[in-house]
């Protein structure tokens, strides 16, 4: 029970440290959550939210009440991390707030805060939102003079799976052969096969930032200078306008329990996600007839237990063994299932590798169970109530090391768009990471989880994922939706480092950077120019160690031995690319993906960076030329004494040349010395201008 003297709070209200009551007044101490940087904010949102927590704790109610109207807000001091707060009741649903810092100086005041209850139906949909892709117009800068290489990726075959393979093979070859010029991969609107190009190139962009551009353009388009001037890695050109993709929140609804007639076919139905979806369809969506398809069918691990659980819930279940990438096998399953009410396509496989290491065969192996199967289901089914495709965030954002998987999933997104345009039901759900072991995710290592967090992706809890599936199945959504939990700290860090994909720029607000703070390659190179060799090598070694520790999720760079091989530290091709990209950002260099294999330890790599970045010493000729230019400047500015200075200069030049240029090569006179000895003052200065 809350007393007069107050008490401490734990994890439930992490920003609320202490709370006291005096009559109708509440007094509290609130702090910003650990790890939150309040720099650049008037009041950090997390700290501002914690100010309202005393109302929830002191007066618990059966209904949830949230702030909805604020009046008379005044900010006196910015950047506070700790607040002492007084909340004074002004009515049954309102209060006034005063906040001061630890020193007692006012930070902000609020004349009136009103709260109102949240309806129960709103609570049902108050979880994670779905996101859609919108295309926003961007204003290009002045066109540059760089001519890009344009690779046209337009279907040349009516057989869609064949066309997908032709296009992805073309992209693969172009990526591997790319030179210094930017490469633009151009597709046409409405080309379903071309959608796979976007996934593959997005992954190539993740692996090699700044080298490739994606553009969906109309026939006859030639304005590539404007495309490059936009500065966007992905654009769509419509009626002369250049548009760039951005993720935005979409309103969602949670469907009520229903009863559906007809069977529902679930591919990958005995796997981790497939089994969860099958249970959800039965328990919430009223499905009573299920056909679960997987490569091993009834022999799949856990299949018998899953069937028993579904039957206990009242469903009739058939499990079929089928290679969904084989059209004939899939056609037999569809035909034997009877009238279908819907399809949920979950099946897929992984074969991870950097784009430069992929082959057409490795791409085809991943396209089969994901992209080909989706197309076959599209062709083989009619009159469905729903057609749900399990896509991936890899296809929307691109993911280093998963170019083939990204291509397959981007194709699913394109197929959903095409079906909607044709008046057919479809939704492709681009999933983030689920916090559940499946055949495709397996068990992620700590370094993998840390890498995803740095990318801004947090795992979805099972109930969160299923609630998003419910919302996607409700039907009132875009043909392509993104279902993911974001790690806001990771997104904010990427935004601050200027590595946040354009697609995600609307999801996070970045604090203003401190004025004059040096950043990036310019900062590192500038610092190196002020150091001697040993100091510069020490700085580069520390820089490399810091990045290695971050990539491998070590708590401290002290754990990184500078003479231990990168492969012994735990590097693979994916972490090697992340380290390369981090160092590219810091140094401004374009380092190869094989960096850690060519320079296998921190010490060797730091030496390589020193050789590439350290200021070069000027040659003797450059030093002499610089000295003479300085003398010329002195003569120009010293007009009154120029004749005296010229006379002294001639004497110095004659003395120096006599000392260093006497009779080389067996006594032959030095021609420059001879010229100086015999020349007039004007001829000497002409010699300086022309010969030196």
Tab-separated table of N, CA and C in Angstrom, residues 599-668:
chain	number	residue	atom	x	y	z
A	599	UNK	N	44.082	-9.899	-44.915
A	599	UNK	CA	44.836	-9.295	-43.807
A	599	UNK	C	44.315	-9.942	-42.523
A	600	UNK	N	44.853	-11.117	-42.150
A	600	UNK	CA	44.148	-12.037	-41.233
A	600	UNK	C	44.188	-11.718	-39.757
A	601	UNK	N	44.857	-10.656	-39.305
A	601	UNK	CA	44.838	-10.303	-37.887
A	601	UNK	C	44.580	-8.810	-37.746
A	602	UNK	N	44.241	-8.404	-36.531
A	602	UNK	CA	44.012	-6.978	-36.270
A	602	UNK	C	45.274	-6.175	-36.563
A	603	UNK	N	46.426	-6.684	-36.143
A	603	UNK	CA	47.681	-5.953	-36.355
A	603	UNK	C	47.965	-5.762	-37.848
A	604	UNK	N	47.806	-6.848	-38.610
A	604	UNK	CA	48.080	-6.771	-40.051
A	604	UNK	C	47.077	-5.853	-40.744
A	605	UNK	N	45.824	-5.933	-40.345
A	605	UNK	CA	44.801	-5.087	-40.954
A	605	UNK	C	45.032	-3.616	-40.618
A	606	UNK	N	45.412	-3.324	-39.374
A	606	UNK	CA	45.693	-1.942	-38.998
A	606	UNK	C	46.856	-1.385	-39.817
A	607	UNK	N	47.884	-2.211	-40.048
A	607	UNK	CA	49.011	-1.779	-40.876
A	607	UNK	C	48.556	-1.486	-42.306
A	608	UNK	N	47.673	-2.337	-42.828
A	608	UNK	CA	47.147	-2.122	-44.179
A	608	UNK	C	46.376	-0.802	-44.259
A	609	UNK	N	45.563	-0.524	-43.246
A	609	UNK	CA	44.816	0.738	-43.238
A	609	UNK	C	45.769	1.924	-43.107
A	610	UNK	N	46.826	1.765	-42.314
A	610	UNK	CA	47.808	2.845	-42.185
A	610	UNK	C	48.452	3.144	-43.533
A	611	UNK	N	48.832	2.100	-44.253
A	611	UNK	CA	49.462	2.305	-45.559
A	611	UNK	C	48.523	3.022	-46.527
A	612	UNK	N	47.210	2.746	-46.386
A	612	UNK	CA	46.245	3.359	-47.299
A	612	UNK	C	45.856	4.773	-46.896
A	613	UNK	N	45.928	5.070	-45.590
A	613	UNK	CA	45.395	6.341	-45.088
A	613	UNK	C	46.447	7.347	-44.662
A	614	UNK	N	47.622	6.880	-44.247
A	614	UNK	CA	48.605	7.808	-43.693
A	614	UNK	C	49.035	8.813	-44.748
A	615	UNK	N	49.181	10.084	-44.376
A	615	UNK	CA	49.614	11.098	-45.346
A	615	UNK	C	50.981	10.744	-45.914
A	616	UNK	N	51.139	10.818	-47.217
A	616	UNK	CA	52.415	10.512	-47.865
A	616	UNK	C	53.354	11.702	-47.754
A	617	UNK	N	54.632	11.413	-47.577
A	617	UNK	CA	55.624	12.480	-47.499
A	617	UNK	C	55.877	13.047	-48.896
A	618	UNK	N	55.971	14.377	-49.024
A	618	UNK	CA	56.196	14.950	-50.353
A	618	UNK	C	57.575	14.588	-50.878
A	619	UNK	N	57.689	14.482	-52.191
A	619	UNK	CA	58.972	14.185	-52.824
A	619	UNK	C	59.884	15.407	-52.744
A	620	UNK	N	61.195	15.231	-52.909
A	620	UNK	CA	62.098	16.393	-52.905
A	620	UNK	C	61.699	17.437	-53.945
A	621	UNK	N	61.267	16.981	-55.127
A	621	UNK	CA	60.853	17.929	-56.155
A	621	UNK	C	59.663	18.764	-55.688
A	622	UNK	N	58.684	18.073	-55.020
A	622	UNK	CA	57.523	18.810	-54.514
A	622	UNK	C	57.926	19.789	-53.421
A	623	UNK	N	58.867	19.382	-52.566
A	623	UNK	CA	59.307	20.274	-51.501
A	623	UNK	C	59.992	21.505	-52.086
A	624	UNK	N	60.855	21.292	-53.110
A	624	UNK	CA	61.538	22.417	-53.736
A	624	UNK	C	60.541	23.339	-54.428
A	625	UNK	N	59.583	22.724	-55.139
A	625	UNK	CA	58.582	23.534	-55.826
A	625	UNK	C	57.770	24.362	-54.826
A	626	UNK	N	57.413	23.739	-53.696
A	626	UNK	CA	56.669	24.469	-52.679
A	626	UNK	C	57.468	25.627	-52.112
A	627	UNK	N	58.789	25.385	-51.877
A	627	UNK	CA	59.629	26.461	-51.345
A	627	UNK	C	59.719	27.622	-52.322
A	628	UNK	N	59.854	27.305	-53.603
A	628	UNK	CA	59.954	28.369	-54.604
A	628	UNK	C	58.642	29.139	-54.741
A	629	UNK	N	57.529	28.403	-54.640
A	629	UNK	CA	56.238	29.092	-54.692
A	629	UNK	C	56.087	30.036	-53.505
A	630	UNK	N	56.614	29.616	-52.349
A	630	UNK	CA	56.562	30.475	-51.165
A	630	UNK	C	57.409	31.730	-51.377
A	631	UNK	N	58.588	31.549	-52.003
A	631	UNK	CA	59.441	32.705	-52.295
A	631	UNK	C	58.741	33.655	-53.255
A	632	UNK	N	58.114	33.085	-54.280
A	632	UNK	CA	57.397	33.933	-55.218
A	632	UNK	C	56.301	34.735	-54.558
A	633	UNK	N	55.608	34.089	-53.595
A	633	UNK	CA	54.569	34.804	-52.863
A	633	UNK	C	55.168	35.947	-52.053
A	634	UNK	N	56.339	35.717	-51.447
A	634	UNK	CA	57.001	36.778	-50.685
A	634	UNK	C	57.349	37.957	-51.573
A	635	UNK	N	57.845	37.681	-52.764
A	635	UNK	CA	58.210	38.764	-53.677
A	635	UNK	C	56.990	39.570	-54.100
A	636	UNK	N	55.858	38.856	-54.267
A	636	UNK	CA	54.649	39.549	-54.705
A	636	UNK	C	54.127	40.494	-53.641
A	637	UNK	N	54.196	40.059	-52.397
A	637	UNK	CA	53.634	40.873	-51.314
A	637	UNK	C	54.603	41.948	-50.826
A	638	UNK	N	55.911	41.739	-50.954
A	638	UNK	CA	56.903	42.708	-50.478
A	638	UNK	C	57.325	43.620	-51.620
A	639	UNK	N	56.450	44.507	-52.074
A	639	UNK	CA	56.704	45.328	-53.263
A	639	UNK	C	57.855	46.305	-53.037
A	640	UNK	N	57.889	46.952	-51.855
A	640	UNK	CA	58.896	47.981	-51.615
A	640	UNK	C	60.304	47.405	-51.524
A	641	UNK	N	60.424	46.223	-50.959
A	641	UNK	CA	61.749	45.624	-50.746
A	641	UNK	C	62.044	44.505	-51.734
A	642	UNK	N	61.272	44.411	-52.800
A	642	UNK	CA	61.397	43.261	-53.705
A	642	UNK	C	62.778	43.169	-54.342
A	643	UNK	N	63.381	44.306	-54.697
A	643	UNK	CA	64.694	44.250	-55.336
A	643	UNK	C	65.745	43.727	-54.372
A	644	UNK	N	65.651	44.151	-53.104
A	644	UNK	CA	66.610	43.671	-52.106
A	644	UNK	C	66.451	42.166	-51.909
A	645	UNK	N	65.168	41.720	-51.791
A	645	UNK	CA	64.913	40.286	-51.597
A	645	UNK	C	65.376	39.495	-52.814
A	646	UNK	N	65.160	40.023	-54.012
A	646	UNK	CA	65.585	39.320	-55.236
A	646	UNK	C	67.099	39.159	-55.244
A	647	UNK	N	67.790	40.185	-54.826
A	647	UNK	CA	69.243	40.093	-54.807
A	647	UNK	C	69.733	39.052	-53.832
A	648	UNK	N	69.113	39.025	-52.649
A	648	UNK	CA	69.500	38.020	-51.656
A	648	UNK	C	69.166	36.619	-52.138
A	649	UNK	N	68.016	36.483	-52.814
A	649	UNK	CA	67.608	35.166	-53.304
A	649	UNK	C	68.598	34.637	-54.326
A	650	UNK	N	69.048	35.500	-55.217
A	650	UNK	CA	70.011	35.063	-56.232
A	650	UNK	C	71.286	34.567	-55.566
A	651	UNK	N	71.743	35.282	-54.548
A	651	UNK	CA	72.960	34.872	-53.847
A	651	UNK	C	72.779	33.512	-53.179
A	652	UNK	N	71.599	33.322	-52.534
A	652	UNK	CA	71.335	32.038	-51.873
A	652	UNK	C	71.290	30.906	-52.885
A	653	UNK	N	70.625	31.124	-54.027
A	653	UNK	CA	70.529	30.082	-55.051
A	653	UNK	C	71.905	29.726	-55.605
A	654	UNK	N	72.726	30.747	-55.873
A	654	UNK	CA	74.061	30.469	-56.407
A	654	UNK	C	74.905	29.700	-55.400
A	655	UNK	N	74.807	30.080	-54.122
A	655	UNK	CA	75.575	29.395	-53.093
A	655	UNK	C	75.139	27.940	-52.947
A	656	UNK	N	73.818	27.727	-52.937
A	656	UNK	CA	73.308	26.371	-52.777
A	656	UNK	C	73.650	25.477	-53.941
A	657	UNK	N	73.505	25.976	-55.144
A	657	UNK	CA	73.811	25.163	-56.320
A	657	UNK	C	75.299	24.881	-56.430
A	658	UNK	N	76.130	25.866	-56.000
A	658	UNK	CA	77.576	25.628	-56.026
A	658	UNK	C	77.948	24.534	-55.043
A	659	UNK	N	77.209	24.467	-53.901
A	659	UNK	CA	77.524	23.485	-52.865
A	659	UNK	C	77.080	22.081	-53.240
A	660	UNK	N	75.872	21.948	-53.869
A	660	UNK	CA	75.306	20.605	-54.120
A	660	UNK	C	75.442	20.151	-55.568
A	661	UNK	N	75.862	21.033	-56.448
A	661	UNK	CA	75.877	20.622	-57.860
A	661	UNK	C	77.207	20.715	-58.521
A	662	UNK	N	78.303	20.533	-57.774
A	662	UNK	CA	79.645	20.732	-58.350
A	662	UNK	C	80.114	19.501	-59.093
A	663	UNK	N	80.360	19.666	-60.359
A	663	UNK	CA	81.032	18.732	-61.250
A	663	UNK	C	80.707	17.263	-61.009
A	664	UNK	N	79.453	16.862	-61.216
A	664	UNK	CA	79.150	15.436	-61.145
A	664	UNK	C	79.651	14.702	-62.367
A	665	UNK	N	79.571	13.365	-62.306
A	665	UNK	CA	79.866	12.501	-63.452
A	665	UNK	C	81.261	12.763	-64.028
A	666	UNK	N	82.263	12.590	-63.161
A	666	UNK	CA	83.636	12.621	-63.661
A	666	UNK	C	84.101	13.982	-64.096
A	667	UNK	N	83.667	15.032	-63.442
A	667	UNK	CA	84.229	16.341	-63.692
A	667	UNK	C	83.486	17.165	-64.708
A	668	UNK	N	82.454	16.625	-65.345
A	668	UNK	CA	81.701	17.436	-66.288
A	668	UNK	C	80.956	18.521	-65.532
